[in-house]
Short mmCIF file of C-alpha atoms in Angstrom, two decimals:
data_model
loop_
_atom_site.label_atom_id
_atom_site.label_comp_id
_atom_site.label_asym_id
_atom_site.label_seq_id
_atom_site.Cartn_x
_atom_site.Cartn_y
_atom_site.Cartn_z
CA MET L 1230 -4.16 15.35 31.69
CA SER L 1231 -6.99 13.89 32.31
CA GLN L 1232 -10.48 12.45 31.26
CA ASN L 1233 -13.21 12.60 34.66
CA SER L 1234 -16.39 13.22 34.05
CA LEU L 1235 -17.80 16.10 32.70
CA THR L 1236 -21.16 16.01 34.92
CA LEU L 1237 -22.21 17.08 38.29
CA PRO L 1238 -23.52 15.82 40.60
CA THR L 1239 -28.12 17.10 40.70
CA THR L 1240 -30.33 15.46 43.04
CA GLY L 1241 -28.91 13.50 47.30
CA THR L 1242 -26.50 14.90 48.98
CA VAL L 1243 -23.66 16.28 47.84
CA SER L 1244 -20.97 17.81 50.03
CA GLY L 1245 -19.55 20.77 49.50
CA LEU L 1246 -15.55 19.53 50.02
CA GLN L 1247 -17.20 16.95 47.11
CA MET L 1248 -18.76 19.56 44.48
CA ALA L 1249 -15.80 21.39 44.73
CA GLN L 1250 -13.26 17.76 43.92
CA ASP L 1251 -15.61 17.10 41.70
CA THR L 1252 -15.63 20.65 39.85
CA ASN L 1253 -12.42 20.77 39.86
CA LEU L 1254 -11.81 17.35 37.84
CA ALA L 1255 -14.19 18.43 35.69
CA LEU L 1256 -12.42 21.35 34.64
CA ASP L 1257 -9.07 19.74 34.66
CA THR L 1258 -11.26 17.34 32.02
CA LEU L 1259 -11.57 20.75 29.90
CA ASN L 1260 -8.72 22.60 31.20
CA THR L 1261 -6.43 19.61 28.90
CA LEU L 1262 -8.84 19.19 25.96
CA SER L 1263 -10.26 15.17 27.91
CA SER L 1264 -5.59 13.68 26.88
CA GLY L 1265 -5.13 10.43 26.55
CA ALA L 1266 -4.09 7.34 25.23
CA SER L 1267 -7.52 6.06 23.84
CA ALA L 1268 -10.27 8.02 24.18
CA PRO L 1269 -12.45 9.62 26.18
CA GLY L 1270 -15.81 7.41 27.20
CA SER L 1271 -19.20 8.35 27.22
CA PRO L 1272 -17.91 11.58 24.71
CA GLU L 1273 -20.57 13.95 23.59
CA ALA L 1274 -20.65 16.04 19.80
CA GLY L 1275 -19.01 18.68 20.11
CA GLN L 1276 -16.04 17.88 22.41
CA LEU L 1277 -12.50 18.18 22.19
CA TRP L 1278 -9.36 15.25 22.89
CA HIS L 1279 -5.97 15.18 22.51
CA ASP L 1280 -4.99 11.72 21.61
CA THR L 1281 -1.25 11.47 23.24
CA THR L 1282 -0.78 7.93 21.02
CA ASN L 1283 -1.17 10.19 18.16
CA ASN L 1284 -0.59 13.28 19.16
CA ILE L 1285 -3.43 14.87 17.14
CA LEU L 1286 -6.90 16.88 18.42
CA LYS L 1287 -10.37 15.66 17.80
CA LEU L 1288 -13.42 16.73 17.80
CA ARG L 1289 -16.20 14.32 18.40
CA SER L 1290 -18.91 14.32 14.62
CA LEU L 1291 -22.43 16.49 15.54
CA ASP L 1292 -24.00 12.50 15.81
CA ASN L 1293 -20.94 11.08 17.53
CA THR L 1294 -20.86 8.38 15.69
CA ASN L 1295 -17.14 10.14 15.30
CA TRP L 1296 -13.86 11.70 16.00
CA ILE L 1297 -12.22 13.75 13.92
CA PRO L 1298 -8.63 14.88 13.22
CA LEU L 1299 -8.86 19.38 13.77
CA PHE L 1300 -4.83 19.01 13.48
CA TYR L 1301 -1.34 17.44 14.46
CA VAL L 1302 0.48 18.25 17.88
CA ASN L 1303 5.08 17.78 17.11
CA GLU L 1304 5.77 17.78 20.88
CA SER L 1305 9.17 17.69 19.48
CA SER L 1306 8.95 20.97 18.10
CA TYR L 1307 6.00 22.74 19.89
CA LEU L 1308 4.66 23.17 16.56
CA ALA L 1309 0.34 21.60 14.87
CA GLY L 1310 0.07 21.53 11.50
CA PRO L 1311 -3.88 20.49 9.33
CA PRO L 1312 -5.16 16.76 9.13
CA SER L 1313 -4.65 14.49 6.39
CA LEU L 1314 -8.60 15.00 4.89
CA GLY L 1315 -8.53 16.65 1.35
CA GLN L 1316 -6.25 15.53 -1.88
CA ILE L 1317 -3.40 16.90 -3.60
CA SER L 1318 -1.33 16.89 -6.68
CA ALA L 1319 1.55 17.98 -6.71
CA GLY L 1320 3.64 14.09 -6.96
CA ALA L 1321 4.02 14.32 -3.04
CA ASN L 1322 3.05 10.56 -2.73
CA ARG L 1323 6.99 8.41 -2.34
CA ILE L 1324 4.22 5.68 -2.65
CA LEU L 1325 2.49 4.67 -6.25
CA ASN L 1326 -1.09 3.34 -6.33
CA GLY L 1327 -1.48 4.34 -2.55
CA GLY L 1328 -5.31 4.61 -3.70
CA MET L 1329 -4.62 1.05 -5.36
CA GLN L 1330 -6.96 2.18 -9.17
CA TRP L 1331 -4.43 0.16 -10.69
CA ASP L 1332 -4.59 -3.06 -11.50
CA GLN L 1333 -2.56 -3.91 -15.17
CA PHE L 1334 -2.00 -7.56 -15.28
CA ASN L 1335 -5.70 -9.35 -13.57
CA GLU L 1336 -8.37 -5.99 -14.33
CA GLY L 1337 -9.82 -6.70 -10.61
CA ALA L 1338 -10.20 -10.25 -11.16
CA SER L 1339 -8.22 -12.57 -7.65
CA TYR L 1340 -5.20 -13.95 -6.74
CA SER L 1341 -5.15 -16.78 -5.63
CA VAL L 1342 -1.53 -15.87 -2.42
CA THR L 1343 0.25 -18.99 -1.24
CA THR L 1344 3.44 -19.10 0.94
CA GLY L 1345 6.68 -18.45 -0.38
CA SER L 1346 5.32 -16.93 -3.55
CA PRO L 1347 5.28 -13.46 -3.31
CA ILE L 1348 2.99 -12.02 -5.89
CA TYR L 1349 2.11 -8.89 -7.33
CA THR L 1350 -1.38 -7.50 -7.31
CA THR L 1351 -2.30 -3.97 -7.67
CA ASP L 1352 0.51 -2.91 -9.61
CA GLN L 1353 3.30 -2.05 -7.17
CA TRP L 1354 2.00 -4.12 -3.99
CA ILE L 1355 3.15 -7.18 -2.88
CA ALA L 1356 1.24 -9.76 -0.40
CA ALA L 1357 3.37 -12.52 0.75
CA LEU L 1358 2.24 -15.61 3.38
CA SER L 1359 4.08 -17.70 4.87
CA THR L 1360 1.91 -20.28 7.46
CA THR L 1361 2.56 -23.75 8.33
CA GLY L 1362 -1.99 -23.55 8.92
CA ALA L 1363 -4.35 -20.87 7.03
CA SER L 1364 -5.01 -21.61 3.47
CA GLY L 1365 -7.22 -20.88 0.77
CA VAL L 1366 -5.73 -16.78 0.72
CA THR L 1367 -6.67 -14.14 -1.86
CA ALA L 1368 -5.70 -10.58 -2.72
CA GLN L 1369 -7.80 -8.28 -5.43
CA GLN L 1370 -8.79 -4.97 -6.09
CA SER L 1371 -12.29 -4.10 -4.72
CA THR L 1372 -14.49 -1.14 -5.38
CA ASP L 1373 -15.70 -0.61 -1.63
CA ALA L 1374 -13.08 1.35 -0.57
CA PRO L 1375 -13.91 4.68 2.17
CA ALA L 1376 -15.11 8.86 1.09
CA GLY L 1377 -12.47 9.49 -1.65
CA PHE L 1378 -11.80 6.88 -2.79
CA VAL L 1379 -13.06 4.07 -5.73
CA ASN L 1380 -11.07 1.30 -5.32
CA SER L 1381 -9.18 -1.38 -2.31
CA LEU L 1382 -7.08 -4.18 -2.15
CA LYS L 1383 -8.45 -6.47 -0.02
CA MET L 1384 -7.29 -9.79 1.36
CA THR L 1385 -9.60 -12.95 2.05
CA VAL L 1386 -8.77 -15.80 4.27
CA GLY L 1387 -9.93 -19.35 2.65
CA THR L 1388 -9.58 -21.46 6.23
CA GLY L 1389 -8.12 -19.95 9.02
CA GLY L 1390 -5.66 -22.31 11.19
CA ALA L 1391 -2.20 -21.35 13.22
CA VAL L 1392 -0.21 -18.71 12.54
CA ALA L 1393 3.71 -20.71 13.77
CA SER L 1394 6.58 -18.22 15.24
CA GLY L 1395 8.12 -17.94 11.05
CA ASP L 1396 4.65 -17.71 9.83
CA TYR L 1397 2.94 -14.38 8.63
CA CYS L 1398 0.97 -12.83 6.10
CA LEU L 1399 1.77 -8.29 4.66
CA ILE L 1400 1.20 -5.64 1.93
CA SER L 1401 4.49 -4.57 0.64
CA GLN L 1402 5.61 -1.88 -1.50
CA LYS L 1403 9.11 -1.44 -2.73
CA ILE L 1404 10.14 2.46 -3.47
CA GLU L 1405 12.98 2.94 -6.27
CA GLY L 1406 16.52 4.42 -4.65
CA ASN L 1407 15.93 7.38 -7.45
CA VAL L 1408 12.95 8.35 -4.94
CA VAL L 1409 13.56 8.23 -2.12
CA ASN L 1410 17.33 10.03 -2.26
CA ASP L 1411 16.44 13.04 -1.02
CA LEU L 1412 15.79 11.46 2.70
CA ALA L 1413 19.09 10.79 3.49
CA PHE L 1414 18.29 7.81 4.90
CA GLY L 1415 21.68 6.34 6.85
CA THR L 1416 23.40 10.54 7.00
CA SER L 1417 23.06 12.41 9.65
CA SER L 1418 20.56 14.48 7.65
CA ALA L 1419 17.29 12.09 7.53
CA SER L 1420 14.33 13.90 6.34
CA LEU L 1421 11.27 12.50 8.84
CA LEU L 1422 8.41 10.95 6.91
CA SER L 1423 4.65 11.01 7.91
CA LEU L 1424 2.36 7.49 6.38
CA SER L 1425 -1.08 8.00 6.45
CA PHE L 1426 -3.95 4.95 5.41
CA TRP L 1427 -7.33 3.17 5.41
CA VAL L 1428 -7.51 -0.04 7.04
CA LYS L 1429 -10.53 -2.21 6.81
CA SER L 1430 -10.84 -5.22 8.91
CA SER L 1431 -13.98 -8.00 9.61
CA VAL L 1432 -11.99 -8.26 12.31
CA THR L 1433 -10.84 -5.63 15.67
CA GLY L 1434 -7.57 -5.69 17.21
CA THR L 1435 -3.43 -4.15 16.63
CA PHE L 1436 -1.53 -5.11 13.69
CA ALA L 1437 1.20 -2.95 12.67
CA TYR L 1438 3.63 -0.37 10.33
CA SER L 1439 6.62 -1.21 9.23
CA LEU L 1440 9.75 0.42 7.18
CA LEU L 1441 12.69 -2.10 5.92
CA ASN L 1442 15.58 -0.60 4.21
CA SER L 1443 16.19 -2.93 1.18
CA ALA L 1444 18.31 -5.91 3.28
CA GLU L 1445 15.32 -4.99 6.02
CA SER L 1446 18.92 -5.48 7.76
CA ARG L 1447 16.94 -1.49 9.52
CA VAL L 1448 13.91 -1.91 10.58
CA LEU L 1449 10.93 0.75 12.90
CA VAL L 1450 8.04 -0.80 13.46
CA ASN L 1451 4.72 1.02 14.62
CA LYS L 1452 1.22 -0.72 15.95
CA PHE L 1453 -1.58 0.73 14.90
CA THR L 1454 -5.08 -0.37 16.21
CA ILE L 1455 -8.68 -1.58 14.97
CA GLY L 1456 -10.88 -0.73 16.69
CA SER L 1457 -14.59 -1.34 15.36
CA ALA L 1458 -14.83 -4.75 11.75
CA ASN L 1459 -15.84 -4.22 8.72
CA THR L 1460 -15.46 -0.20 9.43
CA TRP L 1461 -13.30 2.21 6.61
CA THR L 1462 -10.41 3.70 9.06
CA GLN L 1463 -7.91 6.15 8.59
CA ILE L 1464 -4.65 5.82 10.34
CA VAL L 1465 -2.80 8.19 10.42
CA VAL L 1466 1.37 8.09 11.94
CA PRO L 1467 3.10 11.63 11.54
CA ASN L 1468 6.77 12.44 12.95
CA ILE L 1469 9.10 9.62 11.53
CA PRO L 1470 12.12 9.68 12.59
CA GLY L 1471 14.75 8.75 9.81
CA ASP L 1472 17.43 6.19 10.08
CA ILE L 1473 20.56 8.20 10.25
CA THR L 1474 22.65 5.08 10.81
CA GLY L 1475 22.30 1.67 7.62
CA THR L 1476 22.95 0.97 4.02
CA TRP L 1477 19.93 2.64 1.70
CA LEU L 1478 20.44 2.52 -1.42
CA THR L 1479 19.95 5.44 -3.55
CA GLY L 1480 19.65 3.59 -7.15
CA THR L 1481 17.33 1.85 -9.58
CA SER L 1482 17.62 -1.15 -6.76
CA VAL L 1483 15.13 -0.59 -3.72
CA GLY L 1484 15.40 2.28 -1.29
CA LEU L 1485 12.99 1.45 0.76
CA GLN L 1486 10.40 -0.39 1.66
CA LEU L 1487 6.97 -0.60 3.54
CA PHE L 1488 5.81 -3.11 4.86
CA ILE L 1489 1.31 -3.75 6.79
CA CYS L 1490 1.88 -7.01 8.69
CA VAL L 1491 -2.13 -8.59 8.56
CA ALA L 1492 -0.43 -11.21 11.13
CA CYS L 1493 2.78 -12.05 11.94
CA GLY L 1494 4.74 -14.57 14.51
CA SER L 1495 6.95 -14.08 17.32
CA THR L 1496 10.15 -14.22 15.11
CA TYR L 1497 9.27 -11.16 13.12
CA GLN L 1498 7.83 -9.53 16.16
CA SER L 1499 9.18 -6.37 17.97
CA SER L 1500 9.25 -4.45 21.29
CA THR L 1501 10.84 -1.44 20.30
CA LEU L 1502 8.07 0.54 18.61
CA GLY L 1503 8.22 4.48 16.42
CA SER L 1504 12.93 3.95 16.74
CA TRP L 1505 14.69 2.13 14.07
CA GLN L 1506 16.37 -1.03 14.72
CA ALA L 1507 18.81 -3.67 13.24
CA GLY L 1508 16.09 -6.02 11.56
CA PRO L 1509 14.39 -7.95 9.95
CA PHE L 1510 10.52 -7.51 11.69
CA PHE L 1511 7.46 -6.68 10.39
CA SER L 1512 5.08 -6.40 13.27
CA THR L 1513 5.55 -5.91 17.41
CA THR L 1514 4.13 -7.44 20.27
CA SER L 1515 0.83 -6.95 20.70
CA GLN L 1516 0.30 -8.18 17.14
CA THR L 1517 -3.52 -9.74 15.92
CA ASN L 1518 -2.84 -12.04 14.47
CA THR L 1519 -6.92 -13.76 14.39
CA VAL L 1520 -6.81 -12.41 11.03
CA LEU L 1521 -5.54 -14.94 9.33
CA THR L 1522 -6.23 -17.88 12.56
CA THR L 1523 -10.76 -17.38 11.51
CA SER L 1524 -11.70 -18.85 8.87
CA SER L 1525 -13.21 -15.74 5.66
CA ALA L 1526 -11.83 -13.02 7.70
CA THR L 1527 -10.53 -9.86 5.43
CA PHE L 1528 -8.52 -6.81 5.66
CA GLN L 1529 -8.21 -3.78 3.54
CA LEU L 1530 -5.63 -0.79 2.32
CA THR L 1531 -6.57 2.21 0.49
CA GLY L 1532 -5.29 5.43 0.64
CA VAL L 1533 -2.07 4.85 1.60
CA MET L 1534 0.66 8.40 1.21
CA LEU L 1535 3.71 7.97 2.18
CA ASN L 1536 5.48 12.01 2.42
CA ALA L 1537 8.39 13.65 3.89
CA GLY L 1538 8.88 16.31 7.16
CA ALA L 1539 6.80 15.89 10.45
CA PHE L 1540 2.70 15.90 9.69
CA CYS L 1541 0.95 13.52 7.32
CA SER L 1542 0.26 15.64 3.94
CA PRO L 1543 -3.23 15.21 2.37
CA PHE L 1544 -3.15 12.47 -0.35
CA ASP L 1545 -2.08 12.43 -3.45
CA LYS L 1546 -3.97 12.37 -5.64
CA ARG L 1547 -1.88 11.92 -9.24
CA LEU L 1548 -4.30 12.45 -13.04
CA PRO L 1549 -4.23 8.97 -13.88
CA GLN L 1550 -1.88 9.48 -17.48
CA SER L 1551 0.41 10.63 -14.47
CA GLU L 1552 0.18 7.33 -12.85
CA LEU L 1553 -0.51 5.56 -15.90
CA ALA L 1554 3.67 6.60 -16.74
CA SER L 1555 4.93 5.99 -13.86
CA LEU L 1556 3.28 1.96 -13.08
CA GLU L 1557 4.45 1.53 -15.90
CA ARG L 1558 8.51 2.12 -15.67
CA TYR L 1559 7.88 -0.97 -13.58
CA PHE L 1560 5.26 -2.76 -15.66
CA GLU L 1561 3.55 -2.32 -18.92
CA LYS L 1562 1.34 -4.30 -21.60
CA SER L 1563 0.68 -4.58 -24.93
CA PHE L 1564 -2.91 -5.06 -23.61
CA PRO L 1565 -5.12 -2.23 -23.55
CA GLN L 1566 -6.65 -1.35 -20.67
CA GLY L 1567 -9.48 -3.07 -18.53
CA THR L 1568 -8.30 -6.52 -19.94
CA ASN L 1569 -6.14 -8.52 -17.85
CA VAL L 1570 -2.94 -10.42 -18.48
CA SER L 1571 -3.19 -13.68 -20.24
CA GLN L 1572 -3.13 -16.24 -23.38
CA SER L 1573 -6.55 -16.22 -25.55
CA GLY L 1574 -6.40 -12.27 -24.62
CA GLY L 1575 -7.87 -10.84 -27.86
CA THR L 1576 -6.78 -9.32 -30.79
CA SER L 1577 -6.35 -5.98 -29.07
CA GLY L 1578 -3.45 -4.02 -29.04
CA ILE L 1579 -1.41 -6.80 -30.12
CA LEU L 1580 1.54 -6.13 -31.81
CA LEU L 1581 1.38 -7.66 -35.77
CA TYR L 1582 3.67 -8.16 -38.69
CA GLN L 1583 2.30 -9.27 -42.07
CA MET L 1584 4.76 -11.73 -43.75
CA PRO L 1585 5.63 -9.98 -47.44
CA THR L 1586 4.05 -12.29 -50.59
CA GLY L 1587 6.22 -15.01 -51.38
CA ALA L 1588 8.33 -14.58 -48.14
CA THR L 1589 8.09 -17.30 -46.29
CA GLY L 1590 10.80 -17.92 -42.98
CA ALA L 1591 11.61 -15.57 -40.13
CA PHE L 1592 10.36 -12.75 -38.56
CA GLY L 1593 10.14 -9.83 -35.83
CA VAL L 1594 9.00 -6.12 -34.41
CA ASN L 1595 10.91 -4.33 -32.16
CA GLY L 1596 8.47 -3.25 -29.31
CA ALA L 1597 8.99 -0.04 -28.25
CA PHE L 1598 8.10 0.56 -24.40
CA ARG L 1599 5.44 3.61 -23.88
CA THR L 1600 7.49 4.49 -21.03
CA PRO L 1601 11.30 3.68 -21.21
CA LYS L 1602 12.01 1.28 -17.44
CA ARG L 1603 13.23 1.91 -14.86
CA ALA L 1604 16.29 -1.55 -15.61
CA THR L 1605 16.28 -4.15 -18.15
CA PRO L 1606 12.40 -6.01 -17.82
CA THR L 1607 12.00 -9.40 -18.32
CA ILE L 1608 9.42 -9.88 -21.42
CA THR L 1609 6.81 -12.15 -21.48
CA THR L 1610 4.83 -13.08 -24.33
CA TYR L 1611 1.49 -13.86 -24.55
CA ASN L 1612 -1.20 -15.62 -27.14
CA PRO L 1613 -3.77 -13.44 -28.54
CA SER L 1614 -5.82 -16.58 -29.88
CA ALA L 1615 -4.45 -20.39 -28.82
CA ALA L 1616 -2.86 -21.39 -25.76
CA ASN L 1617 0.67 -20.80 -25.44
CA ALA L 1618 3.37 -18.37 -25.57
CA ASN L 1619 3.76 -17.53 -30.01
CA TRP L 1620 2.33 -15.65 -32.27
CA PHE L 1621 -1.04 -16.39 -34.14
CA ASP L 1622 -0.31 -16.48 -37.19
CA TYR L 1623 -3.90 -15.28 -38.28
CA THR L 1624 -3.47 -16.32 -42.49
CA ASN L 1625 -2.88 -20.49 -42.01
CA SER L 1626 -5.28 -20.15 -38.29
CA ALA L 1627 -1.24 -21.78 -37.01
CA SER L 1628 0.90 -20.72 -34.36
CA ARG L 1629 4.48 -19.34 -34.61
CA THR L 1630 7.77 -20.19 -32.33
CA VAL L 1631 8.29 -17.02 -31.22
CA SER L 1632 12.00 -15.97 -29.92
CA VAL L 1633 12.97 -12.74 -28.10
CA GLY L 1634 16.25 -10.83 -28.13
CA ASN L 1635 18.28 -7.01 -27.53
CA THR L 1636 16.05 -5.95 -24.88
CA SER L 1637 16.86 -2.61 -23.27
CA ASP L 1638 15.17 -0.18 -20.23
CA LYS L 1639 13.13 1.47 -23.83
CA ASN L 1640 12.25 -1.57 -26.42
CA THR L 1641 12.78 -5.32 -27.18
CA ASN L 1642 13.16 -6.65 -30.47
CA ILE L 1643 10.20 -9.90 -30.21
CA SER L 1644 10.28 -12.53 -32.82
CA GLY L 1645 8.75 -15.26 -34.81
CA ALA L 1646 10.02 -18.11 -37.23
CA SER L 1647 9.18 -20.37 -39.97
CA GLY L 1648 6.83 -16.78 -41.07
CA ALA L 1649 3.87 -18.74 -43.72
CA ALA L 1650 4.33 -15.65 -46.80
CA ALA L 1651 1.20 -12.93 -47.07
CA SER L 1652 0.38 -14.16 -43.89
CA THR L 1653 -0.99 -12.03 -40.91
CA ASN L 1654 0.53 -12.45 -37.54
CA GLY L 1655 -0.08 -11.24 -34.12
CA ILE L 1656 1.15 -11.51 -30.80
CA HIS L 1657 0.08 -9.58 -26.97
CA PHE L 1658 3.36 -8.88 -24.45
CA THR L 1659 4.11 -7.48 -21.32
CA ALA L 1660 7.41 -5.85 -19.88
CA SER L 1661 7.80 -7.10 -15.72
CA ALA L 1662 11.05 -3.97 -14.45
CA ARG L 1663 9.47 -4.65 -10.78
CA MET L 1664 11.82 -4.99 -8.10
#
């Protein structure tokens, strides 16, 4: 394997031996497809490069600006497979909302990410922060995305600060055990996995992804590089080994977790890359922490695909009605799609109860969920027209005290007190069975 110069001298005096040696070096580079862990220097349009870091055969674009993946090479099974370029609709992705299209709670508004308080952002995606230095960190659904995608999740650092040993800034998703129980982790039959995603950052450097079990006692961590600032880069990681030991839950609890590490202190860094070990770790000893130390720095993520097998499948673009139903297994709202969850959020989509003429006192409705939940959800109520969580009496312009009970995975009962005769009452709710 070599990456020698392909240009032979055409001027000056060169000995026959030197010319023969230069020719052999150039031929060796051609014979080995410019194999190497990093890209060849001074590439030319149409040049081939065997990327030995990611086991990908790449072609230099005609405008000589990018490397185009042609094939993934599995050096263990001696097989080659196509790159992840297109989109399929086959349910292969173990990740939900990988394209960051759904943000039911905030509908594109900014989330404040505070230290020690992980927060759900775009549906199923969690932003977590532990820092004694940086402040004003936010996460938000963005319309800046690579070709083929509409949205991304964007984290922004307000004021940068030093990264202590126990600090971290993470984006993660918890995957239900029922979704990954066929992978047979914790047994000798554990399946291979392949991961691909798109990232963009205002700073360059080395970052990391990690896979963990629910207890975070088993982890596989590896690094990836962002070489160009403010440029969308696809990361492809085929042939990830499955874990043959450890405890992996297979029911409605967390079966597998994926973390993308934006920044991380030494406490959660590991020098063991690409193989399973005792955790928890979220990054490697090569981690670049510049995002968290730089004011106004940004980090974006989209197009996340995690599939079984030795090769990265094309991104699984689900039909919107199918993906929304899958997401509502974990979070559902009465608010219309496009309307963020809030008090005084308006009357569209509210649950209504009309008190009979001459009747007063307690009242209530049975709210059936559109999608059965992963587990008995937490119900949160919202007043459509006032800054509290109660029913609103539109006939008398008054709030009525709310209570919630008899909740199951399929429905809930939302009651009100002191209902007035012939009054029209409304309320919003969310049902959360997130993990």
